């Protein structure tokens, strides 16, 4: 029998070992807990959920039970902390942060797409020397200036007229480069003994752009009789719309909104706005 070199036998043994290793690795399940490169896409109404040991979702993204799309971030007790979408047609694309009791404390507006919905923001007013006046030609009694955040403006005031005196109270607003615009006018009377009269103004921020500067003033004028009238501001704030009827009219073209940002890293030919969806049963289903 011919002699076989030892180095050849060693090479054959190494080859057999490598074949066994390759065969074993082929049967092993690859690691499924890491994605190092590429884009992950879930389509066709799919969803992704992270479920805690108690069965509650800490994160779910995909299609809601009502067919709309959004994202749900939850606490370990199952209550919603942050949602995008859900809660019906009117609020399907809203972003909301929730209290543990289920109240939305931060959100965009359900009907006015360009505005903040919550929180409601106070409008600070400053009195002038004309807060008490006997002017028959008109005196500015209060001023306020702020940035427009929410779509609806509310103001509560009270005016005192002495006996046998009548007055007019005007609320006016101006935007940079514009002129004073009347938002509301009230007539008040002191009657036979003098009295305070309360009035409220609720008005959409018509033709105003989100975050535009606005200045208001309250003017009061004695229209009959003689005496001093006084106006107080009881409170004022900006708030979300309660119905579609409170949606502000669109601003002029010169004040139109900026283009919305697109989704980072969206491939060519894919929609720029990819809204995730959720199927989590504990997600809130209430309209706000």
PDB file of C-alpha atoms in Angstrom:
ATOM      1  CA  UNK A   1       0.000   0.000   0.000  1.00  0.00           C
ATOM      2  CA  UNK A   2       1.365   3.299  -0.970  1.00  0.00           C
ATOM      3  CA  UNK A   3       2.329   5.667   1.838  1.00  0.00           C
ATOM      4  CA  UNK A   4       0.037   8.722   2.278  1.00  0.00           C
ATOM      5  CA  UNK A   5       1.790  11.893   3.391  1.00  0.00           C
ATOM      6  CA  UNK A   6       0.747  13.032   6.881  1.00  0.00           C
ATOM      7  CA  UNK A   7       0.119  16.588   5.726  1.00  0.00           C
ATOM      8  CA  UNK A   8      -2.511  15.273   3.273  1.00  0.00           C
ATOM      9  CA  UNK A   9      -4.297  13.393   6.082  1.00  0.00           C
ATOM     10  CA  UNK A  10      -4.254  16.534   8.186  1.00  0.00           C
ATOM     11  CA  UNK A  11      -5.765  18.495   5.328  1.00  0.00           C
ATOM     12  CA  UNK A  12      -8.528  15.912   4.921  1.00  0.00           C
ATOM     13  CA  UNK A  13      -9.327  16.019   8.659  1.00  0.00           C
ATOM     14  CA  UNK A  14      -9.440  19.863   8.551  1.00  0.00           C
ATOM     15  CA  UNK A  15     -11.741  19.729   5.542  1.00  0.00           C
ATOM     16  CA  UNK A  16     -14.090  17.287   7.308  1.00  0.00           C
ATOM     17  CA  UNK A  17     -14.187  19.547  10.382  1.00  0.00           C
ATOM     18  CA  UNK A  18     -15.008  22.613   8.302  1.00  0.00           C
ATOM     19  CA  UNK A  19     -17.794  20.724   6.499  1.00  0.00           C
ATOM     20  CA  UNK A  20     -19.295  19.710   9.866  1.00  0.00           C
ATOM     21  CA  UNK A  21     -19.148  23.315  11.102  1.00  0.00           C
ATOM     22  CA  UNK A  22     -20.783  24.638   7.955  1.00  0.00           C
ATOM     23  CA  UNK A  23     -23.473  21.966   8.114  1.00  0.00           C
ATOM     24  CA  UNK A  24     -24.198  22.792  11.763  1.00  0.00           C
ATOM     25  CA  UNK A  25     -24.368  26.514  11.151  1.00  0.00           C
ATOM     26  CA  UNK A  26     -26.775  25.989   8.280  1.00  0.00           C
ATOM     27  CA  UNK A  27     -29.203  24.431  10.765  1.00  0.00           C
ATOM     28  CA  UNK A  28     -28.856  27.218  13.327  1.00  0.00           C
ATOM     29  CA  UNK A  29     -31.547  29.957  13.600  1.00  0.00           C
ATOM     30  CA  UNK A  30     -30.027  33.338  12.804  1.00  0.00           C
ATOM     31  CA  UNK A  31     -30.213  36.154  15.390  1.00  0.00           C
ATOM     32  CA  UNK A  32     -33.526  38.069  15.065  1.00  0.00           C
ATOM     33  CA  UNK A  33     -32.968  40.839  17.620  1.00  0.00           C
ATOM     34  CA  UNK A  34     -30.955  43.334  15.594  1.00  0.00           C
ATOM     35  CA  UNK A  35     -31.254  45.193  12.304  1.00  0.00           C
ATOM     36  CA  UNK A  36     -27.994  46.831  11.304  1.00  0.00           C
ATOM     37  CA  UNK A  37     -28.713  48.144   7.819  1.00  0.00           C
ATOM     38  CA  UNK A  38     -31.663  48.963   5.587  1.00  0.00           C
ATOM     39  CA  UNK A  39     -35.223  50.228   5.996  1.00  0.00           C
ATOM     40  CA  UNK A  40     -37.953  48.188   7.705  1.00  0.00           C
ATOM     41  CA  UNK A  41     -41.435  48.569   6.196  1.00  0.00           C
ATOM     42  CA  UNK A  42     -44.747  47.222   7.540  1.00  0.00           C
ATOM     43  CA  UNK A  43     -47.502  47.575   4.990  1.00  0.00           C
ATOM     44  CA  UNK A  44     -50.933  46.250   4.002  1.00  0.00           C
ATOM     45  CA  UNK A  45     -52.565  47.281   7.286  1.00  0.00           C
ATOM     46  CA  UNK A  46     -49.909  45.620   9.431  1.00  0.00           C
ATOM     47  CA  UNK A  47     -48.817  46.726  12.869  1.00  0.00           C
ATOM     48  CA  UNK A  48     -46.053  46.392  15.439  1.00  0.00           C
ATOM     49  CA  UNK A  49     -46.621  46.121  19.198  1.00  0.00           C
ATOM     50  CA  UNK A  50     -44.504  45.898  22.342  1.00  0.00           C
ATOM     51  CA  UNK A  51     -46.564  44.118  25.033  1.00  0.00           C
ATOM     52  CA  UNK A  52     -45.641  44.040  28.716  1.00  0.00           C
ATOM     53  CA  UNK A  53     -45.956  41.006  31.031  1.00  0.00           C
ATOM     54  CA  UNK A  54     -49.414  42.262  32.089  1.00  0.00           C
ATOM     55  CA  UNK A  55     -50.665  42.143  28.497  1.00  0.00           C
ATOM     56  CA  UNK A  56     -50.739  45.924  28.110  1.00  0.00           C
ATOM     57  CA  UNK A  57     -49.089  47.650  25.146  1.00  0.00           C
ATOM     58  CA  UNK A  58     -46.218  49.997  25.883  1.00  0.00           C
ATOM     59  CA  UNK A  59     -45.934  50.762  22.164  1.00  0.00           C
ATOM     60  CA  UNK A  60     -48.067  49.914  19.184  1.00  0.00           C
ATOM     61  CA  UNK A  61     -47.867  51.324  15.716  1.00  0.00           C
ATOM     62  CA  UNK A  62     -49.910  50.370  12.695  1.00  0.00           C
ATOM     63  CA  UNK A  63     -53.607  50.366  11.907  1.00  0.00           C
ATOM     64  CA  UNK A  64     -56.224  51.344  14.490  1.00  0.00           C
ATOM     65  CA  UNK A  65     -59.354  49.247  14.935  1.00  0.00           C
ATOM     66  CA  UNK A  66     -61.366  51.947  13.106  1.00  0.00           C
ATOM     67  CA  UNK A  67     -59.152  51.625  10.017  1.00  0.00           C
ATOM     68  CA  UNK A  68     -57.143  54.821  10.497  1.00  0.00           C
ATOM     69  CA  UNK A  69     -53.421  54.860  11.206  1.00  0.00           C
ATOM     70  CA  UNK A  70     -51.379  56.081  14.122  1.00  0.00           C
ATOM     71  CA  UNK A  71     -49.070  55.348  17.034  1.00  0.00           C
ATOM     72  CA  UNK A  72     -49.782  54.560  20.687  1.00  0.00           C
ATOM     73  CA  UNK A  73     -47.399  54.988  23.621  1.00  0.00           C
ATOM     74  CA  UNK A  74     -48.776  53.602  26.865  1.00  0.00           C
ATOM     75  CA  UNK A  75     -47.957  53.398  30.543  1.00  0.00           C
ATOM     76  CA  UNK A  76     -47.465  50.064  32.279  1.00  0.00           C
ATOM     77  CA  UNK A  77     -51.063  50.193  33.571  1.00  0.00           C
ATOM     78  CA  UNK A  78     -52.381  50.357  29.998  1.00  0.00           C
ATOM     79  CA  UNK A  79     -53.407  54.036  30.018  1.00  0.00           C
ATOM     80  CA  UNK A  80     -52.407  56.105  27.001  1.00  0.00           C
ATOM     81  CA  UNK A  81     -49.539  58.562  27.400  1.00  0.00           C
ATOM     82  CA  UNK A  82     -49.099  59.740  23.796  1.00  0.00           C
ATOM     83  CA  UNK A  83     -51.081  58.973  20.646  1.00  0.00           C
ATOM     84  CA  UNK A  84     -50.997  59.884  16.988  1.00  0.00           C
ATOM     85  CA  UNK A  85     -54.344  59.270  15.310  1.00  0.00           C
ATOM     86  CA  UNK A  86     -57.276  57.192  16.498  1.00  0.00           C
ATOM     87  CA  UNK A  87     -60.515  58.264  18.180  1.00  0.00           C
ATOM     88  CA  UNK A  88     -62.648  58.551  15.071  1.00  0.00           C
ATOM     89  CA  UNK A  89     -62.715  60.438  11.770  1.00  0.00           C
ATOM     90  CA  UNK A  90     -62.549  64.026  13.058  1.00  0.00           C
ATOM     91  CA  UNK A  91     -59.455  63.371  15.172  1.00  0.00           C
ATOM     92  CA  UNK A  92     -57.797  60.659  13.084  1.00  0.00           C
ATOM     93  CA  UNK A  93     -54.579  62.566  12.496  1.00  0.00           C
ATOM     94  CA  UNK A  94     -54.266  64.379  15.813  1.00  0.00           C
ATOM     95  CA  UNK A  95     -51.234  64.217  18.083  1.00  0.00           C
ATOM     96  CA  UNK A  96     -52.195  64.105  21.787  1.00  0.00           C
ATOM     97  CA  UNK A  97     -50.527  63.734  25.164  1.00  0.00           C
ATOM     98  CA  UNK A  98     -52.818  62.257  27.833  1.00  0.00           C
ATOM     99  CA  UNK A  99     -53.069  62.505  31.597  1.00  0.00           C
ATOM    100  CA  UNK A 100     -53.377  59.285  33.593  1.00  0.00           C
ATOM    101  CA  UNK A 101     -57.058  60.139  33.956  1.00  0.00           C
ATOM    102  CA  UNK A 102     -57.619  60.157  30.181  1.00  0.00           C
ATOM    103  CA  UNK A 103     -57.707  63.909  29.451  1.00  0.00           C
ATOM    104  CA  UNK A 104     -55.738  65.376  26.536  1.00  0.00           C
ATOM    105  CA  UNK A 105     -53.451  68.095  27.915  1.00  0.00           C
ATOM    106  CA  UNK A 106     -51.387  68.744  24.761  1.00  0.00           C
ATOM    107  CA  UNK A 107     -52.793  68.323  21.247  1.00  0.00           C
ATOM    108  CA  UNK A 108     -53.182  69.904  17.875  1.00  0.00           C
ATOM    109  CA  UNK A 109     -56.659  71.046  16.879  1.00  0.00           C
ATOM    110  CA  UNK A 110     -59.374  68.684  15.668  1.00  0.00           C
ATOM    111  CA  UNK A 111     -60.771  71.074  13.039  1.00  0.00           C
ATOM    112  CA  UNK A 112     -58.229  73.903  12.550  1.00  0.00           C
ATOM    113  CA  UNK A 113     -55.277  72.060  11.037  1.00  0.00           C
ATOM    114  CA  UNK A 114     -52.783  74.915  11.349  1.00  0.00           C
ATOM    115  CA  UNK A 115     -53.291  75.633  15.074  1.00  0.00           C
ATOM    116  CA  UNK A 116     -52.479  74.309  18.523  1.00  0.00           C
ATOM    117  CA  UNK A 117     -55.527  72.847  20.271  1.00  0.00           C
ATOM    118  CA  UNK A 118     -54.440  72.427  23.902  1.00  0.00           C
ATOM    119  CA  UNK A 119     -53.415  73.759  26.290  1.00  0.00           C
ATOM    120  CA  UNK A 120     -55.557  76.886  26.316  1.00  0.00           C
ATOM    121  CA  UNK A 121     -53.248  79.888  26.657  1.00  0.00           C
ATOM    122  CA  UNK A 122     -54.047  83.040  28.659  1.00  0.00           C
ATOM    123  CA  UNK A 123     -54.037  86.420  26.934  1.00  0.00           C
ATOM    124  CA  UNK A 124     -52.622  89.063  29.318  1.00  0.00           C
ATOM    125  CA  UNK A 125     -54.276  92.505  29.249  1.00  0.00           C
ATOM    126  CA  UNK A 126     -52.810  95.785  30.505  1.00  0.00           C
ATOM    127  CA  UNK A 127     -55.025  98.693  31.671  1.00  0.00           C
ATOM    128  CA  UNK A 128     -54.441 102.295  30.618  1.00  0.00           C
ATOM    129  CA  UNK A 129     -55.451 105.627  32.069  1.00  0.00           C
ATOM    130  CA  UNK A 130     -58.598 105.321  29.952  1.00  0.00           C
ATOM    131  CA  UNK A 131     -59.916 102.364  31.951  1.00  0.00           C
ATOM    132  CA  UNK A 132     -62.070 104.984  33.685  1.00  0.00           C
ATOM    133  CA  UNK A 133     -63.123 107.869  31.466  1.00  0.00           C
ATOM    134  CA  UNK A 134     -65.847 110.393  30.632  1.00  0.00           C
ATOM    135  CA  UNK A 135     -64.684 110.739  27.005  1.00  0.00           C
ATOM    136  CA  UNK A 136     -67.379 111.228  24.397  1.00  0.00           C
ATOM    137  CA  UNK A 137     -64.927 110.652  21.528  1.00  0.00           C
ATOM    138  CA  UNK A 138     -63.512 107.297  22.664  1.00  0.00           C
ATOM    139  CA  UNK A 139     -60.672 106.259  24.957  1.00  0.00           C
ATOM    140  CA  UNK A 140     -58.538 103.120  24.887  1.00  0.00           C
ATOM    141  CA  UNK A 141     -58.927 101.365  28.231  1.00  0.00           C
ATOM    142  CA  UNK A 142     -56.998  98.100  27.805  1.00  0.00           C
ATOM    143  CA  UNK A 143     -54.300  96.631  25.527  1.00  0.00           C
ATOM    144  CA  UNK A 144     -53.139  93.048  24.881  1.00  0.00           C
ATOM    145  CA  UNK A 145     -50.536  91.603  22.516  1.00  0.00           C
ATOM    146  CA  UNK A 146     -49.510  87.987  21.914  1.00  0.00           C
ATOM    147  CA  UNK A 147     -48.683  85.331  19.328  1.00  0.00           C
ATOM    148  CA  UNK A 148     -51.622  83.419  17.872  1.00  0.00           C
ATOM    149  CA  UNK A 149     -51.404  79.765  18.924  1.00  0.00           C
ATOM    150  CA  UNK A 150     -54.975  78.452  19.283  1.00  0.00           C
ATOM    151  CA  UNK A 151     -57.820  78.982  16.795  1.00  0.00           C
ATOM    152  CA  UNK A 152     -60.474  80.544  19.083  1.00  0.00           C
ATOM    153  CA  UNK A 153     -60.284  83.767  21.128  1.00  0.00           C
ATOM    154  CA  UNK A 154     -62.316  84.382  24.311  1.00  0.00           C
ATOM    155  CA  UNK A 155     -62.670  87.590  26.333  1.00  0.00           C
ATOM    156  CA  UNK A 156     -64.813  88.450  29.363  1.00  0.00           C
ATOM    157  CA  UNK A 157     -65.296  92.091  30.467  1.00  0.00           C
ATOM    158  CA  UNK A 158     -67.555  94.190  32.646  1.00  0.00           C
ATOM    159  CA  UNK A 159     -68.444  97.873  32.246  1.00  0.00           C
ATOM    160  CA  UNK A 160     -69.874 100.287  34.799  1.00  0.00           C
ATOM    161  CA  UNK A 161     -72.157 103.141  33.801  1.00  0.00           C
ATOM    162  CA  UNK A 162     -73.519 105.724  36.261  1.00  0.00           C
ATOM    163  CA  UNK A 163     -77.234 106.510  36.407  1.00  0.00           C
ATOM    164  CA  UNK A 164     -78.695 107.916  33.218  1.00  0.00           C
ATOM    165  CA  UNK A 165     -75.471 107.313  31.252  1.00  0.00           C
ATOM    166  CA  UNK A 166     -75.144 105.193  28.117  1.00  0.00           C
ATOM    167  CA  UNK A 167     -71.872 103.917  26.639  1.00  0.00           C
ATOM    168  CA  UNK A 168     -70.361 101.915  23.795  1.00  0.00           C
ATOM    169  CA  UNK A 169     -67.530  99.411  24.196  1.00  0.00           C
ATOM    170  CA  UNK A 170     -65.474  98.257  21.197  1.00  0.00           C
ATOM    171  CA  UNK A 171     -62.994  95.375  20.992  1.00  0.00           C
ATOM    172  CA  UNK A 172     -60.561  95.861  18.108  1.00  0.00           C
ATOM    173  CA  UNK A 173     -57.563  93.938  16.772  1.00  0.00           C
ATOM    174  CA  UNK A 174     -54.640  94.711  14.501  1.00  0.00           C
ATOM    175  CA  UNK A 175     -51.961  92.595  12.851  1.00  0.00           C
ATOM    176  CA  UNK A 176     -48.573  93.981  11.713  1.00  0.00           C
ATOM    177  CA  UNK A 177     -49.012  96.104   8.620  1.00  0.00           C
ATOM    178  CA  UNK A 178     -52.797  96.165   8.979  1.00  0.00           C
ATOM    179  CA  UNK A 179     -55.437  98.520  10.354  1.00  0.00           C
ATOM    180  CA  UNK A 180     -57.663  98.223  13.425  1.00  0.00           C
ATOM    181  CA  UNK A 181     -60.505  95.777  12.845  1.00  0.00           C
ATOM    182  CA  UNK A 182     -63.658  95.701  14.957  1.00  0.00           C
ATOM    183  CA  UNK A 183     -64.214  92.308  16.595  1.00  0.00           C
ATOM    184  CA  UNK A 184     -67.215  93.211  18.772  1.00  0.00           C
ATOM    185  CA  UNK A 185     -69.254  96.220  19.897  1.00  0.00           C
ATOM    186  CA  UNK A 186     -71.553  96.402  22.947  1.00  0.00           C
ATOM    187  CA  UNK A 187     -73.869  99.144  24.143  1.00  0.00           C
ATOM    188  CA  UNK A 188     -74.385  99.451  27.894  1.00  0.00           C
ATOM    189  CA  UNK A 189     -76.566 101.629  30.116  1.00  0.00           C
ATOM    190  CA  UNK A 190     -76.488 102.660  33.758  1.00  0.00           C
ATOM    191  CA  UNK A 191     -80.268 102.664  34.059  1.00  0.00           C
ATOM    192  CA  UNK A 192     -81.757 104.834  36.803  1.00  0.00           C
ATOM    193  CA  UNK A 193     -79.270 103.962  39.544  1.00  0.00           C
ATOM    194  CA  UNK A 194     -76.017 102.920  37.823  1.00  0.00           C
ATOM    195  CA  UNK A 195     -74.885  99.323  37.241  1.00  0.00           C
ATOM    196  CA  UNK A 196     -72.227  96.921  35.984  1.00  0.00           C
ATOM    197  CA  UNK A 197     -72.860  95.050  32.711  1.00  0.00           C
ATOM    198  CA  UNK A 198     -70.928  91.886  31.792  1.00  0.00           C
ATOM    199  CA  UNK A 199     -70.181  90.819  28.223  1.00  0.00           C
ATOM    200  CA  UNK A 200     -68.291  87.939  26.590  1.00  0.00           C
ATOM    201  CA  UNK A 201     -66.661  87.616  23.188  1.00  0.00           C
ATOM    202  CA  UNK A 202     -65.927  84.241  21.564  1.00  0.00           C
ATOM    203  CA  UNK A 203     -64.482  84.489  18.064  1.00  0.00           C
ATOM    204  CA  UNK A 204     -62.368  82.331  15.723  1.00  0.00           C
ATOM    205  CA  UNK A 205     -58.982  83.780  14.739  1.00  0.00           C
ATOM    206  CA  UNK A 206     -60.214  84.528  11.221  1.00  0.00           C
ATOM    207  CA  UNK A 207     -57.598  85.242   8.525  1.00  0.00           C
ATOM    208  CA  UNK A 208     -54.723  84.860  10.989  1.00  0.00           C
ATOM    209  CA  UNK A 209     -51.756  82.555  10.630  1.00  0.00           C
ATOM    210  CA  UNK A 210     -50.478  80.403  13.479  1.00  0.00           C
ATOM    211  CA  UNK A 211     -47.792  82.228  15.480  1.00  0.00           C
ATOM    212  CA  UNK A 212     -48.534  85.583  13.864  1.00  0.00           C
ATOM    213  CA  UNK A 213     -48.402  88.620  16.169  1.00  0.00           C
ATOM    214  CA  UNK A 214     -51.675  90.282  17.110  1.00  0.00           C
ATOM    215  CA  UNK A 215     -52.590  93.278  19.268  1.00  0.00           C
ATOM    216  CA  UNK A 216     -56.029  93.951  20.764  1.00  0.00           C
ATOM    217  CA  UNK A 217     -57.479  97.048  22.396  1.00  0.00           C
ATOM    218  CA  UNK A 218     -60.703  97.861  24.221  1.00  0.00           C
ATOM    219  CA  UNK A 219     -62.156 101.319  23.639  1.00  0.00           C
ATOM    220  CA  UNK A 220     -65.068 102.856  25.543  1.00  0.00           C
ATOM    221  CA  UNK A 221     -67.131 105.924  24.776  1.00  0.00           C
ATOM    222  CA  UNK A 222     -69.837 107.851  26.647  1.00  0.00           C
ATOM    223  CA  UNK A 223     -72.702 108.067  24.166  1.00  0.00           C
ATOM    224  CA  UNK A 224     -75.400 109.699  26.316  1.00  0.00           C
ATOM    225  CA  UNK A 225     -75.585 111.559  29.613  1.00  0.00           C
ATOM    226  CA  UNK A 226     -72.597 112.707  31.655  1.00  0.00           C
ATOM    227  CA  UNK A 227     -70.367 110.725  33.991  1.00  0.00           C
ATOM    228  CA  UNK A 228     -67.411 108.401  34.224  1.00  0.00           C
ATOM    229  CA  UNK A 229     -67.571 104.861  32.840  1.00  0.00           C
ATOM    230  CA  UNK A 230     -65.180 102.044  33.740  1.00  0.00           C
ATOM    231  CA  UNK A 231     -64.303  98.738  32.041  1.00  0.00           C
ATOM    232  CA  UNK A 232     -62.540  95.764  33.643  1.00  0.00           C
ATOM    233  CA  UNK A 233     -61.124  92.681  31.947  1.00  0.00           C
ATOM    234  CA  UNK A 234     -62.234  89.579  33.871  1.00  0.00           C
ATOM    235  CA  UNK A 235     -60.224  87.106  31.799  1.00  0.00           C
ATOM    236  CA  UNK A 236     -59.069  86.191  28.313  1.00  0.00           C
ATOM    237  CA  UNK A 237     -57.548  83.168  26.604  1.00  0.00           C
ATOM    238  CA  UNK A 238     -57.003  81.251  23.369  1.00  0.00           C
ATOM    239  CA  UNK A 239     -58.539  77.748  23.102  1.00  0.00           C
ATOM    240  CA  UNK A 240     -59.236  74.861  20.741  1.00  0.00           C
ATOM    241  CA  UNK A 241     -62.297  74.594  18.516  1.00  0.00           C
ATOM    242  CA  UNK A 242     -65.344  72.850  19.978  1.00  0.00           C
ATOM    243  CA  UNK A 243     -66.918  72.224  16.556  1.00  0.00           C
ATOM    244  CA  UNK A 244     -66.178  72.631  12.858  1.00  0.00           C
ATOM    245  CA  UNK A 245     -68.182  75.898  12.890  1.00  0.00           C
ATOM    246  CA  UNK A 246     -65.394  77.527  14.948  1.00  0.00           C
ATOM    247  CA  UNK A 247     -62.683  76.835  12.359  1.00  0.00           C
ATOM    248  CA  UNK A 248     -60.990  80.145  11.433  1.00  0.00           C
ATOM    249  CA  UNK A 249     -61.204  81.406   7.895  1.00  0.00           C
ATOM    250  CA  UNK A 250     -57.986  80.917   5.918  1.00  0.00           C
ATOM    251  CA  UNK A 251     -55.395  83.723   6.004  1.00  0.00           C
ATOM    252  CA  UNK A 252     -54.523  85.713   2.867  1.00  0.00           C
ATOM    253  CA  UNK A 253     -52.048  84.135   0.461  1.00  0.00           C
ATOM    254  CA  UNK A 254     -49.272  86.324   1.849  1.00  0.00           C
ATOM    255  CA  UNK A 255     -49.804  84.727   5.265  1.00  0.00           C
ATOM    256  CA  UNK A 256     -50.273  81.136   4.104  1.00  0.00           C
ATOM    257  CA  UNK A 257     -48.657  78.372   6.123  1.00  0.00           C
ATOM    258  CA  UNK A 258     -45.179  77.051   5.449  1.00  0.00           C
ATOM    259  CA  UNK A 259     -44.673  73.689   3.756  1.00  0.00           C
ATOM    260  CA  UNK A 260     -44.853  70.783   6.194  1.00  0.00           C
ATOM    261  CA  UNK A 261     -41.658  68.796   6.755  1.00  0.00           C
ATOM    262  CA  UNK A 262     -41.330  65.465   4.983  1.00  0.00           C
ATOM    263  CA  UNK A 263     -40.414  62.122   6.483  1.00  0.00           C
ATOM    264  CA  UNK A 264     -36.616  61.771   6.815  1.00  0.00           C
ATOM    265  CA  UNK A 265     -35.105  59.066   4.662  1.00  0.00           C
ATOM    266  CA  UNK A 266     -38.201  58.405   2.548  1.00  0.00           C
ATOM    267  CA  UNK A 267     -37.096  56.585  -0.642  1.00  0.00           C
ATOM    268  CA  UNK A 268     -37.923  58.031  -4.031  1.00  0.00           C
ATOM    269  CA  UNK A 269     -41.425  57.134  -5.142  1.00  0.00           C
ATOM    270  CA  UNK A 270     -42.652  56.497  -1.570  1.00  0.00           C
ATOM    271  CA  UNK A 271     -45.130  58.882   0.115  1.00  0.00           C
ATOM    272  CA  UNK A 272     -43.359  61.529   2.204  1.00  0.00           C
ATOM    273  CA  UNK A 273     -45.892  61.268   5.039  1.00  0.00           C
ATOM    274  CA  UNK A 274     -45.886  57.750   6.486  1.00  0.00           C
ATOM    275  CA  UNK A 275     -48.308  57.650   9.385  1.00  0.00           C
ATOM    276  CA  UNK A 276     -47.908  54.513  11.540  1.00  0.00           C
ATOM    277  CA  UNK A 277     -50.977  52.627  12.753  1.00  0.00           C
ATOM    278  CA  UNK A 278     -52.106  50.975  15.969  1.00  0.00           C
ATOM    279  CA  UNK A 279     -54.321  48.011  16.756  1.00  0.00           C
ATOM    280  CA  UNK A 280     -54.034  48.202  20.544  1.00  0.00           C
ATOM    281  CA  UNK A 281     -57.424  47.573  22.157  1.00  0.00           C
ATOM    282  CA  UNK A 282     -56.687  49.824  25.149  1.00  0.00           C
ATOM    283  CA  UNK A 283     -55.994  52.903  23.011  1.00  0.00           C
ATOM    284  CA  UNK A 284     -58.422  55.782  23.662  1.00  0.00           C
ATOM    285  CA  UNK A 285     -61.481  55.924  21.448  1.00  0.00           C
ATOM    286  CA  UNK A 286     -62.878  59.264  22.605  1.00  0.00           C
ATOM    287  CA  UNK A 287     -63.233  62.384  20.483  1.00  0.00           C
ATOM    288  CA  UNK A 288     -61.764  65.558  21.989  1.00  0.00           C
TER     289      UNK A 288
END
